mmCIF file of N, CA, C and O in Angstrom:
data_model
loop_
_atom_site.group_PDB
_atom_site.id
_atom_site.type_symbol
_atom_site.label_atom_id
_atom_site.label_comp_id
_atom_site.label_asym_id
_atom_site.label_seq_id
_atom_site.Cartn_x
_atom_site.Cartn_y
_atom_site.Cartn_z
ATOM 1 N N MET A 16 76.107 132.328 190.295
ATOM 2 C CA MET A 16 76.673 131.530 189.233
ATOM 3 C C MET A 16 77.711 132.368 188.472
ATOM 4 O O MET A 16 77.442 133.488 188.077
ATOM 5 N N THR A 17 78.872 131.799 188.281
ATOM 6 C CA THR A 17 79.940 132.480 187.560
ATOM 7 C C THR A 17 79.777 132.269 186.061
ATOM 8 O O THR A 17 79.501 131.170 185.608
ATOM 9 N N ARG A 18 79.940 133.347 185.313
ATOM 10 C CA ARG A 18 79.921 133.283 183.843
ATOM 11 C C ARG A 18 81.361 133.212 183.373
ATOM 12 O O ARG A 18 82.241 133.833 183.945
ATOM 13 N N ARG A 19 81.610 132.471 182.303
ATOM 14 C CA ARG A 19 82.973 132.300 181.807
ATOM 15 C C ARG A 19 83.005 132.417 180.288
ATOM 16 O O ARG A 19 82.129 131.918 179.601
ATOM 17 N N ALA A 20 84.053 133.063 179.800
ATOM 18 C CA ALA A 20 84.300 133.133 178.352
ATOM 19 C C ALA A 20 85.768 132.799 178.133
ATOM 20 O O ALA A 20 86.629 133.200 178.911
ATOM 21 N N GLU A 21 86.024 132.032 177.065
ATOM 22 C CA GLU A 21 87.398 131.768 176.658
ATOM 23 C C GLU A 21 87.563 132.336 175.263
ATOM 24 O O GLU A 21 86.787 132.024 174.368
ATOM 25 N N ILE A 22 88.571 133.164 175.098
ATOM 26 C CA ILE A 22 88.850 133.785 173.807
ATOM 27 C C ILE A 22 90.180 133.238 173.329
ATOM 28 O O ILE A 22 91.200 133.361 174.017
ATOM 29 N N ARG A 23 90.172 132.625 172.153
ATOM 30 C CA ARG A 23 91.368 132.010 171.576
ATOM 31 C C ARG A 23 91.594 132.629 170.208
ATOM 32 O O ARG A 23 90.719 132.590 169.346
ATOM 33 N N THR A 24 92.771 133.207 170.020
ATOM 34 C CA THR A 24 93.127 133.771 168.723
ATOM 35 C C THR A 24 94.433 133.147 168.276
ATOM 36 O O THR A 24 95.333 132.922 169.089
ATOM 37 N N THR A 25 94.526 132.834 166.987
ATOM 38 C CA THR A 25 95.759 132.259 166.469
ATOM 39 C C THR A 25 96.540 133.321 165.707
ATOM 40 O O THR A 25 95.964 134.248 165.133
ATOM 41 N N HIS A 26 97.855 133.142 165.719
ATOM 42 C CA HIS A 26 98.760 134.126 165.131
ATOM 43 C C HIS A 26 99.792 133.405 164.273
ATOM 44 O O HIS A 26 99.823 132.186 164.223
ATOM 45 N N ASP A 27 100.635 134.149 163.593
ATOM 46 C CA ASP A 27 101.567 133.573 162.627
ATOM 47 C C ASP A 27 102.625 132.661 163.229
ATOM 48 O O ASP A 27 103.169 131.813 162.531
ATOM 49 N N SER A 28 102.937 132.848 164.505
ATOM 50 C CA SER A 28 103.984 132.036 165.122
ATOM 51 C C SER A 28 103.810 132.040 166.645
ATOM 52 O O SER A 28 103.170 132.942 167.196
ATOM 53 N N PRO A 29 104.399 131.051 167.313
ATOM 54 C CA PRO A 29 104.382 131.080 168.779
ATOM 55 C C PRO A 29 105.061 132.328 169.346
ATOM 56 O O PRO A 29 104.620 132.864 170.358
ATOM 57 N N ALA A 30 106.126 132.796 168.691
ATOM 58 C CA ALA A 30 106.819 134.001 169.181
ATOM 59 C C ALA A 30 105.906 135.223 169.111
ATOM 60 O O ALA A 30 105.881 136.046 170.033
ATOM 61 N N LEU A 31 105.150 135.344 168.032
ATOM 62 C CA LEU A 31 104.213 136.465 167.906
ATOM 63 C C LEU A 31 103.103 136.339 168.942
ATOM 64 O O LEU A 31 102.723 137.328 169.579
ATOM 65 N N ALA A 32 102.592 135.135 169.143
ATOM 66 C CA ALA A 32 101.551 134.925 170.156
ATOM 67 C C ALA A 32 102.070 135.322 171.537
ATOM 68 O O ALA A 32 101.351 135.964 172.312
ATOM 69 N N GLU A 33 103.318 134.972 171.846
ATOM 70 C CA GLU A 33 103.898 135.326 173.142
ATOM 71 C C GLU A 33 104.042 136.835 173.289
ATOM 72 O O GLU A 33 103.755 137.395 174.350
ATOM 73 N N ARG A 34 104.450 137.532 172.231
ATOM 74 C CA ARG A 34 104.553 138.998 172.277
ATOM 75 C C ARG A 34 103.195 139.627 172.559
ATOM 76 O O ARG A 34 103.078 140.554 173.367
ATOM 77 N N ILE A 35 102.172 139.124 171.898
ATOM 78 C CA ILE A 35 100.827 139.666 172.094
ATOM 79 C C ILE A 35 100.352 139.379 173.517
ATOM 80 O O ILE A 35 99.824 140.268 174.196
ATOM 81 N N ALA A 36 100.541 138.159 173.987
ATOM 82 C CA ALA A 36 100.106 137.800 175.344
ATOM 83 C C ALA A 36 100.811 138.658 176.387
ATOM 84 O O ALA A 36 100.176 139.123 177.345
ATOM 85 N N ARG A 37 102.110 138.874 176.210
ATOM 86 C CA ARG A 37 102.859 139.717 177.166
ATOM 87 C C ARG A 37 102.295 141.128 177.218
ATOM 88 O O ARG A 37 102.257 141.756 178.276
ATOM 89 N N SER A 38 101.863 141.638 176.081
ATOM 90 C CA SER A 38 101.326 143.004 176.079
ATOM 91 C C SER A 38 99.922 143.069 176.669
ATOM 92 O O SER A 38 99.500 144.120 177.146
ATOM 93 N N LEU A 39 99.196 141.955 176.677
ATOM 94 C CA LEU A 39 97.837 141.937 177.223
ATOM 95 C C LEU A 39 97.811 141.728 178.742
ATOM 96 O O LEU A 39 96.935 142.259 179.420
ATOM 97 N N ARG A 40 98.728 140.951 179.249
ATOM 98 C CA ARG A 40 98.686 140.548 180.664
ATOM 99 C C ARG A 40 98.612 141.714 181.652
ATOM 100 O O ARG A 40 97.884 141.607 182.642
ATOM 101 N N PRO A 41 99.317 142.817 181.443
ATOM 102 C CA PRO A 41 99.219 143.907 182.428
ATOM 103 C C PRO A 41 97.805 144.474 182.594
ATOM 104 O O PRO A 41 97.487 145.025 183.648
ATOM 105 N N ASP A 42 96.971 144.339 181.569
ATOM 106 C CA ASP A 42 95.600 144.855 181.652
ATOM 107 C C ASP A 42 94.619 143.848 182.239
ATOM 108 O O ASP A 42 93.452 144.176 182.458
ATOM 109 N N ASN A 43 95.068 142.619 182.480
ATOM 110 C CA ASN A 43 94.171 141.608 183.033
ATOM 111 C C ASN A 43 93.738 141.984 184.443
ATOM 112 O O ASN A 43 94.540 142.466 185.242
ATOM 113 N N THR A 44 92.485 141.728 184.731
ATOM 114 C CA THR A 44 91.982 141.885 186.089
ATOM 115 C C THR A 44 92.189 140.557 186.815
ATOM 116 O O THR A 44 92.641 139.577 186.221
ATOM 117 N N SER A 45 91.825 140.510 188.073
ATOM 118 C CA SER A 45 91.976 139.270 188.844
ATOM 119 C C SER A 45 91.073 138.152 188.318
ATOM 120 O O SER A 45 91.297 136.990 188.621
ATOM 121 N N GLU A 46 90.080 138.501 187.510
ATOM 122 C CA GLU A 46 89.169 137.498 186.947
ATOM 123 C C GLU A 46 89.624 136.993 185.580
ATOM 124 O O GLU A 46 88.887 136.296 184.893
ATOM 125 N N MET A 47 90.834 137.360 185.152
ATOM 126 C CA MET A 47 91.306 137.018 183.810
ATOM 127 C C MET A 47 92.653 136.307 183.875
ATOM 128 O O MET A 47 93.499 136.645 184.700
ATOM 129 N N THR A 48 92.831 135.337 182.985
ATOM 130 C CA THR A 48 94.132 134.707 182.802
ATOM 131 C C THR A 48 94.421 134.636 181.313
ATOM 132 O O THR A 48 93.523 134.398 180.505
ATOM 133 N N THR A 49 95.679 134.862 180.953
ATOM 134 C CA THR A 49 96.101 134.805 179.563
ATOM 135 C C THR A 49 97.328 133.911 179.479
ATOM 136 O O THR A 49 98.257 134.057 180.284
ATOM 137 N N HIS A 50 97.313 132.986 178.528
ATOM 138 C CA HIS A 50 98.486 132.147 178.295
ATOM 139 C C HIS A 50 98.615 131.853 176.803
ATOM 140 O O HIS A 50 97.705 132.139 176.026
ATOM 141 N N VAL A 51 99.758 131.306 176.432
ATOM 142 C CA VAL A 51 100.030 130.966 175.038
ATOM 143 C C VAL A 51 99.966 129.452 174.901
ATOM 144 O O VAL A 51 100.500 128.713 175.733
ATOM 145 N N ASP A 52 99.313 129.005 173.839
ATOM 146 C CA ASP A 52 99.217 127.584 173.510
ATOM 147 C C ASP A 52 99.649 127.438 172.051
ATOM 148 O O ASP A 52 98.834 127.636 171.143
ATOM 149 N N GLY A 53 100.940 127.190 171.836
ATOM 150 C CA GLY A 53 101.457 127.144 170.469
ATOM 151 C C GLY A 53 101.407 128.523 169.851
ATOM 152 O O GLY A 53 101.986 129.464 170.382
ATOM 153 N N ASP A 54 100.671 128.647 168.740
ATOM 154 C CA ASP A 54 100.546 129.952 168.085
ATOM 155 C C ASP A 54 99.274 130.686 168.496
ATOM 156 O O ASP A 54 98.877 131.654 167.863
ATOM 157 N N ALA A 55 98.647 130.245 169.574
ATOM 158 C CA ALA A 55 97.386 130.848 170.031
ATOM 159 C C ALA A 55 97.562 131.588 171.348
ATOM 160 O O ALA A 55 98.315 131.153 172.226
ATOM 161 N N VAL A 56 96.866 132.707 171.468
ATOM 162 C CA VAL A 56 96.730 133.419 172.735
ATOM 163 C C VAL A 56 95.363 133.027 173.282
ATOM 164 O O VAL A 56 94.346 133.141 172.589
ATOM 165 N N VAL A 57 95.338 132.532 174.517
ATOM 166 C CA VAL A 57 94.100 132.061 175.126
ATOM 167 C C VAL A 57 93.862 132.862 176.402
ATOM 168 O O VAL A 57 94.705 132.870 177.307
ATOM 169 N N THR A 58 92.731 133.527 176.455
ATOM 170 C CA THR A 58 92.364 134.289 177.652
ATOM 171 C C THR A 58 91.036 133.783 178.166
ATOM 172 O O THR A 58 90.077 133.631 177.401
ATOM 173 N N THR A 59 90.999 133.507 179.456
ATOM 174 C CA THR A 59 89.767 133.081 180.125
ATOM 175 C C THR A 59 89.333 134.203 181.052
ATOM 176 O O THR A 59 90.148 134.748 181.803
ATOM 177 N N ILE A 60 88.055 134.532 180.952
ATOM 178 C CA ILE A 60 87.478 135.603 181.768
ATOM 179 C C ILE A 60 86.314 135.015 182.548
ATOM 180 O O ILE A 60 85.457 134.343 181.969
ATOM 181 N N GLU A 61 86.292 135.256 183.836
ATOM 182 C CA GLU A 61 85.176 134.830 184.688
ATOM 183 C C GLU A 61 84.606 136.051 185.395
ATOM 184 O O GLU A 61 85.357 136.841 185.954
ATOM 185 N N ARG A 62 83.303 136.177 185.351
ATOM 186 C CA ARG A 62 82.623 137.284 186.034
ATOM 187 C C ARG A 62 81.338 136.757 186.655
ATOM 188 O O ARG A 62 80.798 135.739 186.219
ATOM 189 N N ASP A 63 80.841 137.468 187.653
ATOM 190 C CA ASP A 63 79.627 137.040 188.344
ATOM 191 C C ASP A 63 78.351 137.341 187.572
ATOM 192 O O ASP A 63 77.326 136.710 187.801
ATOM 193 N N SER A 64 78.417 138.308 186.657
ATOM 194 C CA SER A 64 77.200 138.675 185.927
ATOM 195 C C SER A 64 77.457 138.634 184.424
ATOM 196 O O SER A 64 78.583 138.808 183.965
ATOM 197 N N THR A 65 76.400 138.425 183.682
ATOM 198 C CA THR A 65 76.499 138.408 182.225
ATOM 199 C C THR A 65 76.928 139.775 181.707
ATOM 200 O O THR A 65 77.775 139.870 180.812
ATOM 201 N N SER A 66 76.376 140.832 182.260
ATOM 202 C CA SER A 66 76.738 142.169 181.791
ATOM 203 C C SER A 66 78.195 142.484 182.109
ATOM 204 O O SER A 66 78.896 143.110 181.310
ATOM 205 N N GLY A 67 78.680 142.063 183.262
ATOM 206 C CA GLY A 67 80.084 142.260 183.608
ATOM 207 C C GLY A 67 80.999 141.481 182.680
ATOM 208 O O GLY A 67 82.047 141.973 182.258
ATOM 209 N N LEU A 68 80.599 140.261 182.341
ATOM 210 C CA LEU A 68 81.378 139.445 181.414
ATOM 211 C C LEU A 68 81.429 140.108 180.041
ATOM 212 O O LEU A 68 82.494 140.221 179.433
ATOM 213 N N GLN A 69 80.286 140.573 179.564
ATOM 214 C CA GLN A 69 80.229 141.223 178.255
ATOM 215 C C GLN A 69 81.121 142.458 178.220
ATOM 216 O O GLN A 69 81.871 142.670 177.268
ATOM 217 N N SER A 70 81.069 143.253 179.256
ATOM 218 C CA SER A 70 81.876 144.474 179.318
ATOM 219 C C SER A 70 83.369 144.142 179.313
ATOM 220 O O SER A 70 84.153 144.772 178.590
ATOM 221 N N THR A 71 83.755 143.147 180.091
ATOM 222 C CA THR A 71 85.164 142.763 180.160
ATOM 223 C C THR A 71 85.640 142.178 178.830
ATOM 224 O O THR A 71 86.741 142.487 178.362
ATOM 225 N N VAL A 72 84.812 141.356 178.198
ATOM 226 C CA VAL A 72 85.160 140.789 176.893
ATOM 227 C C VAL A 72 85.303 141.904 175.863
ATOM 228 O O VAL A 72 86.259 141.918 175.076
ATOM 229 N N ASP A 73 84.382 142.854 175.856
ATOM 230 C CA ASP A 73 84.467 143.982 174.916
ATOM 231 C C ASP A 73 85.782 144.739 175.089
ATOM 232 O O ASP A 73 86.469 145.043 174.109
ATOM 233 N N ASP A 74 86.142 145.038 176.332
ATOM 234 C CA ASP A 74 87.400 145.755 176.603
ATOM 235 C C ASP A 74 88.596 144.926 176.150
ATOM 236 O O ASP A 74 89.538 145.445 175.554
ATOM 237 N N TYR A 75 88.559 143.637 176.435
ATOM 238 C CA TYR A 75 89.664 142.759 176.068
ATOM 239 C C TYR A 75 89.858 142.710 174.553
ATOM 240 O O TYR A 75 90.992 142.774 174.067
ATOM 241 N N VAL A 76 88.771 142.612 173.815
ATOM 242 C CA VAL A 76 88.864 142.521 172.354
ATOM 243 C C VAL A 76 89.500 143.793 171.782
ATOM 244 O O VAL A 76 90.324 143.721 170.868
ATOM 245 N N VAL A 77 89.159 144.934 172.317
ATOM 246 C CA VAL A 77 89.786 146.183 171.869
ATOM 247 C C VAL A 77 91.289 146.135 172.152
ATOM 248 O O VAL A 77 92.107 146.441 171.281
ATOM 249 N N ASN A 78 91.666 145.723 173.365
ATOM 250 C CA ASN A 78 93.085 145.631 173.716
ATOM 251 C C ASN A 78 93.804 144.610 172.835
ATOM 252 O O ASN A 78 94.943 144.833 172.425
ATOM 253 N N LEU A 79 93.148 143.501 172.553
ATOM 254 C CA LEU A 79 93.730 142.463 171.710
ATOM 255 C C LEU A 79 93.999 142.982 170.303
ATOM 256 O O LEU A 79 95.069 142.739 169.729
ATOM 257 N N ARG A 80 93.046 143.706 169.747
ATOM 258 C CA ARG A 80 93.238 144.282 168.400
ATOM 259 C C ARG A 80 94.461 145.187 168.344
ATOM 260 O O ARG A 80 95.270 145.094 167.431
ATOM 261 N N VAL A 81 94.567 146.058 169.329
ATOM 262 C CA VAL A 81 95.697 146.991 169.366
ATOM 263 C C VAL A 81 97.007 146.213 169.546
ATOM 264 O O VAL A 81 97.985 146.466 168.842
ATOM 265 N N ALA A 82 97.023 145.258 170.456
ATOM 266 C CA ALA A 82 98.237 144.476 170.695
ATOM 267 C C ALA A 82 98.660 143.724 169.444
ATOM 268 O O ALA A 82 99.847 143.688 169.101
ATOM 269 N N ALA A 83 97.712 143.133 168.732
ATOM 270 C CA ALA A 83 98.034 142.385 167.514
ATOM 271 C C ALA A 83 98.551 143.319 166.425
ATOM 272 O O ALA A 83 99.508 142.983 165.716
ATOM 273 N N GLN A 84 97.943 144.484 166.285
ATOM 274 C CA GLN A 84 98.413 145.438 165.277
ATOM 275 C C GLN A 84 99.834 145.893 165.572
ATOM 276 O O GLN A 84 100.682 145.946 164.690
ATOM 277 N N LEU A 85 100.107 146.208 166.835
ATOM 278 C CA LEU A 85 101.440 146.671 167.205
ATOM 279 C C LEU A 85 102.471 145.549 167.097
ATOM 280 O O LEU A 85 103.600 145.781 166.682
ATOM 281 N N ALA A 86 102.094 144.343 167.459
ATOM 282 C CA ALA A 86 103.025 143.220 167.404
ATOM 283 C C ALA A 86 103.394 142.872 165.969
ATOM 284 O O ALA A 86 104.462 142.316 165.724
ATOM 285 N N ASN A 87 102.543 143.205 165.017
ATOM 286 C CA ASN A 87 102.814 142.917 163.612
ATOM 287 C C ASN A 87 103.601 144.011 162.912
ATOM 288 O O ASN A 87 103.959 143.861 161.744
ATOM 289 N N GLN A 88 103.881 145.106 163.606
ATOM 290 C CA GLN A 88 104.668 146.190 163.024
ATOM 291 C C GLN A 88 106.131 145.769 162.958
ATOM 292 O O GLN A 88 106.630 145.110 163.862
ATOM 293 N N PRO A 89 106.816 146.152 161.898
ATOM 294 C CA PRO A 89 108.251 145.840 161.853
ATOM 295 C C PRO A 89 108.963 146.565 162.985
ATOM 296 O O PRO A 89 108.620 147.700 163.326
ATOM 297 N N THR A 90 109.910 145.897 163.574
ATOM 298 C CA THR A 90 110.646 146.519 164.667
ATOM 299 C C THR A 90 111.686 147.477 164.100
ATOM 300 O O THR A 90 112.325 147.211 163.103
ATOM 301 N N GLN A 91 111.798 148.586 164.754
ATOM 302 C CA GLN A 91 112.751 149.621 164.361
ATOM 303 C C GLN A 91 113.813 149.712 165.452
ATOM 304 O O GLN A 91 113.481 149.739 166.638
ATOM 305 N N PRO A 92 115.061 149.773 165.074
ATOM 306 C CA PRO A 92 116.081 149.982 166.109
ATOM 307 C C PRO A 92 115.889 151.349 166.744
ATOM 308 O O PRO A 92 115.503 152.301 166.078
ATOM 309 N N THR A 93 116.107 151.415 168.027
ATOM 310 C CA THR A 93 115.982 152.705 168.715
ATOM 311 C C THR A 93 117.354 153.355 168.788
ATOM 312 O O THR A 93 118.365 152.690 168.936
ATOM 313 N N THR A 94 117.338 154.637 168.675
ATOM 314 C CA THR A 94 118.585 155.397 168.795
ATOM 315 C C THR A 94 118.397 156.444 169.876
ATOM 316 O O THR A 94 117.315 157.000 170.039
ATOM 317 N N HIS A 95 119.435 156.666 170.608
ATOM 318 C CA HIS A 95 119.389 157.689 171.642
ATOM 319 C C HIS A 95 120.405 158.765 171.263
ATOM 320 O O HIS A 95 121.557 158.480 171.028
ATOM 321 N N GLU A 96 119.921 159.963 171.176
ATOM 322 C CA GLU A 96 120.819 161.070 170.795
ATOM 323 C C GLU A 96 121.262 161.836 172.002
ATOM 324 O O GLU A 96 120.673 161.913 172.979
#
């Protein structure tokens, strides 16, 4: 039996949600999908075991926190010397 979790977080704007989703997607495993729904980032995780699902969700939440914090930072122009 496959276990499934859907994690939905809302953000200040669709553009911010898209920035966060783009930063999360590279870390997704084959059992994960991430998409944007308006101002929400929605990730679905499927695993064969409850413990595997819990571990993947825990890792995802940590990545999500970091992505959201970084996405909310003011952008600085880069300069090359």
